[in-house]
Amino acid sequence: MELGAPYVRVRTGSDYWLYARLFSSSCPVGLVGDQVAGAVIAFRSQDDPSDVYVQDVVTHPDHRGRGVARKLLTAVRNRATEWGCAQLYLTSEPENTAAHAAWTSMGFVNLDGDILVDEVSVTRDFKGPGKDRAVYALNLG
Ligand SMILES: CC(C)(COP(=O)(O)OP(=O)(O)OC[C@H]1O[C@@H](n2cnc3c(N)ncnc32)[C@H](O)[C@@H]1OP(=O)(O)O)[C@@H](O)C(=O)NCCC(=O)NCCS
């Protein structure tokens, strides 16, 4: 996961234990041979069970641009559809142009926020003071 820096912050081993033990059905890992090519961490909301929130998406630099993130997010999407959820949503940092290109090419819509940064709509303080984020949603209806 640390290969996702600077846009993904590595969490602790016990966090990854939690994801693997309690949330494995929405946290797929992609393998190419024995190497981890990518991973997605996503959760179904307990507050609004019609939502699945995608927390982290990382593709190993050696495997970028080969459809790994698309495949992993398709797996999460299929799981969310099985659960009867209405949407997947996620956020990224305004300057993360690769992420913006990836989400929009997969059908996510960049939701209207407060400001435009290089044509990306950004919601101020979405994740707390100073943590502006571009928010994207994929409707499963
Ligand atoms: C963003 C990231 C996950 C994309 O993963 P990936 O496996 O390379 O993406 P895919 O190969 O599945 O590409 C999916 C689509 O996104 C597009 N895309 C991916 N990277 C792109 C880039 N750097 N520039 C332009 N488009 C890009 C692809 O062209 C593809 O669209 P297409 O199928 O219409 O051609 C990867 O760049 C990454 O790990 N970045 C570092 C961590 C990060 O920023 N994660 C997101 C945090 S919010």
CSV table of C-alpha atoms and ligand atoms in Angstrom, one decimal:
chain,number,residue,atom,x,y,z
A,1,MET,CA,0.0,0.0,0.0
A,2,GLU,CA,2.9,2.4,0.6
A,3,LEU,CA,3.5,2.4,-3.2
A,4,GLY,CA,0.4,4.5,-3.4
A,5,ALA,CA,2.1,7.5,-1.8
A,6,PRO,CA,1.7,10.4,-1.7
A,7,TYR,CA,-2.1,9.9,-2.3
A,8,VAL,CA,-2.5,6.9,-0.1
A,9,ARG,CA,-1.3,6.8,3.5
A,10,VAL,CA,-0.3,3.5,4.8
A,11,ARG,CA,-2.3,2.3,7.8
A,12,THR,CA,-1.1,0.0,10.5
A,13,GLY,CA,-0.9,-3.8,10.5
A,14,SER,CA,-3.8,-4.1,12.8
A,15,ASP,CA,-5.9,-2.0,10.4
A,16,TYR,CA,-5.1,-4.4,7.5
A,17,TRP,CA,-5.9,-7.3,9.8
A,18,LEU,CA,-9.3,-5.7,10.4
A,19,TYR,CA,-9.9,-5.2,6.7
A,20,ALA,CA,-8.9,-8.8,5.9
A,21,ARG,CA,-10.9,-10.4,8.8
A,22,LEU,CA,-14.1,-8.2,8.9
A,23,PHE,CA,-14.4,-6.7,5.4
A,24,SER,CA,-12.7,-9.1,3.0
A,25,SER,CA,-15.6,-9.3,0.6
A,26,SER,CA,-15.2,-5.6,-0.3
A,27,CYS,CA,-11.4,-5.4,0.0
A,28,PRO,CA,-10.1,-7.4,-3.0
A,29,VAL,CA,-6.4,-7.9,-3.7
A,30,GLY,CA,-5.1,-8.4,-7.3
A,31,LEU,CA,-2.3,-10.9,-7.9
A,32,VAL,CA,0.0,-11.3,-10.9
A,33,GLY,CA,1.8,-14.5,-10.2
A,34,ASP,CA,3.0,-14.2,-6.7
A,35,GLN,CA,3.2,-10.4,-6.7
A,36,VAL,CA,0.5,-8.1,-5.4
A,37,ALA,CA,-0.5,-5.9,-8.3
A,38,GLY,CA,-3.1,-3.9,-6.5
A,39,ALA,CA,-5.7,-3.6,-3.8
A,40,VAL,CA,-8.9,-1.8,-2.9
A,41,ILE,CA,-10.2,-1.1,0.6
A,42,ALA,CA,-13.9,-0.5,0.6
A,43,PHE,CA,-16.7,-0.7,3.1
A,44,ARG,CA,-20.5,-0.8,3.2
A,45,SER,CA,-21.8,2.0,5.3
A,46,GLN,CA,-23.5,1.1,8.5
A,47,ASP,CA,-25.1,4.5,8.7
A,48,ASP,CA,-26.5,4.3,5.1
A,49,PRO,CA,-26.3,0.7,3.9
A,50,SER,CA,-27.2,1.7,0.4
A,51,ASP,CA,-23.7,3.3,0.1
A,52,VAL,CA,-20.3,1.6,-0.4
A,53,TYR,CA,-17.4,3.9,0.3
A,54,VAL,CA,-14.0,3.1,-1.4
A,55,GLN,CA,-11.3,4.2,1.0
A,56,ASP,CA,-8.1,3.3,-0.8
A,57,VAL,CA,-7.1,2.1,-4.3
A,58,VAL,CA,-3.5,1.3,-5.1
A,59,THR,CA,-2.0,-0.4,-8.2
A,60,HIS,CA,1.7,-1.4,-8.0
A,61,PRO,CA,3.7,1.0,-10.2
A,62,ASP,CA,4.9,-1.9,-12.3
A,63,HIS,CA,1.3,-2.8,-13.2
A,64,ARG,CA,-0.3,0.6,-13.7
A,65,GLY,CA,-2.3,1.4,-16.8
A,66,ARG,CA,-3.1,-2.3,-17.4
A,67,GLY,CA,-6.7,-2.4,-16.0
A,68,VAL,CA,-5.8,-3.6,-12.4
A,69,ALA,CA,-7.8,-0.8,-10.7
A,70,ARG,CA,-10.7,-1.3,-13.1
A,71,LYS,CA,-10.8,-5.0,-12.4
A,72,LEU,CA,-10.7,-4.5,-8.6
A,73,LEU,CA,-13.3,-1.8,-8.6
A,74,THR,CA,-15.5,-4.0,-10.8
A,75,ALA,CA,-15.3,-6.7,-8.1
A,76,VAL,CA,-16.4,-4.2,-5.5
A,77,ARG,CA,-19.1,-2.9,-7.7
A,78,ASN,CA,-20.4,-6.5,-8.2
A,79,ARG,CA,-20.4,-7.1,-4.5
A,80,ALA,CA,-22.3,-3.8,-3.9
A,81,THR,CA,-24.9,-4.8,-6.5
A,82,GLU,CA,-25.4,-8.2,-4.8
A,83,TRP,CA,-26.0,-6.3,-1.6
A,84,GLY,CA,-28.6,-4.1,-3.3
A,85,CYS,CA,-26.6,-0.9,-2.7
A,86,ALA,CA,-27.4,2.2,-4.6
A,87,GLN,CA,-24.0,3.7,-5.1
A,88,LEU,CA,-20.2,3.5,-4.7
A,89,TYR,CA,-18.5,6.7,-3.8
A,90,LEU,CA,-14.9,7.8,-3.2
A,91,THR,CA,-12.8,10.9,-2.9
A,92,SER,CA,-9.4,11.9,-4.2
A,93,GLU,CA,-7.1,14.8,-3.8
A,94,PRO,CA,-7.7,17.6,-6.3
A,95,GLU,CA,-4.3,17.3,-7.9
A,96,ASN,CA,-4.5,13.5,-8.4
A,97,THR,CA,-5.0,13.6,-12.1
A,98,ALA,CA,-4.4,9.9,-12.6
A,99,ALA,CA,-7.1,9.1,-10.1
A,100,HIS,CA,-9.5,11.6,-11.7
A,101,ALA,CA,-8.9,10.0,-15.1
A,102,ALA,CA,-9.4,6.5,-13.7
A,103,TRP,CA,-12.6,7.3,-11.9
A,104,THR,CA,-14.3,9.2,-14.7
A,105,SER,CA,-13.3,6.5,-17.3
A,106,MET,CA,-15.0,3.9,-15.0
A,107,GLY,CA,-18.3,5.9,-15.0
A,108,PHE,CA,-17.9,7.8,-11.7
A,109,VAL,CA,-19.3,11.3,-11.7
A,110,ASN,CA,-17.3,14.1,-10.1
A,111,LEU,CA,-19.9,15.6,-7.8
A,112,ASP,CA,-20.4,19.4,-7.7
A,113,GLY,CA,-18.4,20.9,-4.9
A,114,ASP,CA,-17.4,24.5,-3.8
A,115,ILE,CA,-14.5,25.3,-6.2
A,116,LEU,CA,-13.0,24.2,-9.5
A,117,VAL,CA,-9.3,23.1,-9.5
A,118,ASP,CA,-8.2,22.5,-13.1
A,119,GLU,CA,-11.7,21.5,-14.1
A,120,VAL,CA,-12.1,19.1,-11.1
A,121,SER,CA,-14.9,20.1,-8.7
A,122,VAL,CA,-13.6,20.1,-5.1
A,123,THR,CA,-15.5,20.1,-1.8
A,124,ARG,CA,-13.8,22.2,0.8
A,125,ASP,CA,-13.0,20.6,4.2
A,126,PHE,CA,-14.8,17.3,3.1
A,127,LYS,CA,-12.6,15.2,5.4
A,128,GLY,CA,-12.1,17.8,8.1
A,129,PRO,CA,-10.4,21.3,8.2
A,130,GLY,CA,-8.0,21.7,5.3
A,131,LYS,CA,-8.8,18.3,3.8
A,132,ASP,CA,-10.4,19.4,0.6
A,133,ARG,CA,-11.5,16.5,-1.6
A,134,ALA,CA,-12.9,15.8,-5.1
A,135,VAL,CA,-15.9,13.5,-4.5
A,136,TYR,CA,-17.0,10.9,-7.1
A,137,ALA,CA,-20.0,8.7,-7.2
A,138,LEU,CA,-21.1,5.7,-9.3
A,139,ASN,CA,-24.8,5.1,-9.4
A,140,LEU,CA,-25.6,1.4,-9.4
A,141,GLY,CA,-29.3,1.8,-10.3
B,1,LIG,C1,-5.1,5.8,-9.7
B,1,LIG,C2,-4.6,4.3,-9.9
B,1,LIG,C3,-5.2,3.5,-8.7
B,1,LIG,C4,-5.1,3.8,-11.2
B,1,LIG,O1,-4.7,2.4,-11.3
B,1,LIG,P1,-4.5,1.6,-12.7
B,1,LIG,O2,-4.5,0.2,-12.4
B,1,LIG,O3,-3.3,2.2,-13.3
B,1,LIG,O4,-5.8,2.0,-13.5
B,1,LIG,P2,-6.3,1.1,-14.7
B,1,LIG,O5,-5.2,0.6,-15.6
B,1,LIG,O6,-7.4,0.2,-14.2
B,1,LIG,O7,-7.0,2.3,-15.6
B,1,LIG,C5,-8.4,2.5,-15.5
B,1,LIG,C6,-8.7,3.8,-16.4
B,1,LIG,O8,-8.0,4.9,-15.8
B,1,LIG,C7,-7.2,5.5,-16.8
B,1,LIG,N1,-5.9,5.9,-16.2
B,1,LIG,C8,-5.3,5.3,-15.2
B,1,LIG,N2,-4.1,5.9,-14.9
B,1,LIG,C9,-4.1,7.0,-15.7
B,1,LIG,C10,-3.2,8.1,-15.9
B,1,LIG,N3,-2.1,8.2,-15.2
B,1,LIG,N4,-3.5,9.1,-16.8
B,1,LIG,C11,-4.6,9.0,-17.5
B,1,LIG,N5,-5.5,8.0,-17.4
B,1,LIG,C12,-5.3,7.0,-16.5
B,1,LIG,C13,-6.9,4.4,-17.8
B,1,LIG,O9,-6.6,5.0,-19.0
B,1,LIG,C14,-8.1,3.6,-17.8
B,1,LIG,O10,-9.1,4.1,-18.7
B,1,LIG,P3,-9.5,3.4,-20.1
B,1,LIG,O11,-9.8,2.0,-19.7
B,1,LIG,O12,-10.7,4.2,-20.5
B,1,LIG,O13,-8.3,3.5,-20.9
B,1,LIG,C15,-3.0,4.2,-9.8
B,1,LIG,O14,-2.5,5.2,-10.7
B,1,LIG,C16,-2.4,4.4,-8.4
B,1,LIG,O15,-2.2,3.4,-7.7
B,1,LIG,N6,-2.0,5.6,-8.1
B,1,LIG,C17,-1.4,5.9,-6.8
B,1,LIG,C18,-2.4,5.7,-5.6
B,1,LIG,C19,-3.6,6.6,-5.8
B,1,LIG,O16,-3.5,7.8,-6.2
B,1,LIG,N7,-4.8,6.0,-5.5
B,1,LIG,C20,-6.0,6.8,-5.5
B,1,LIG,C21,-6.1,7.5,-4.2
B,1,LIG,S1,-7.7,8.3,-4.1
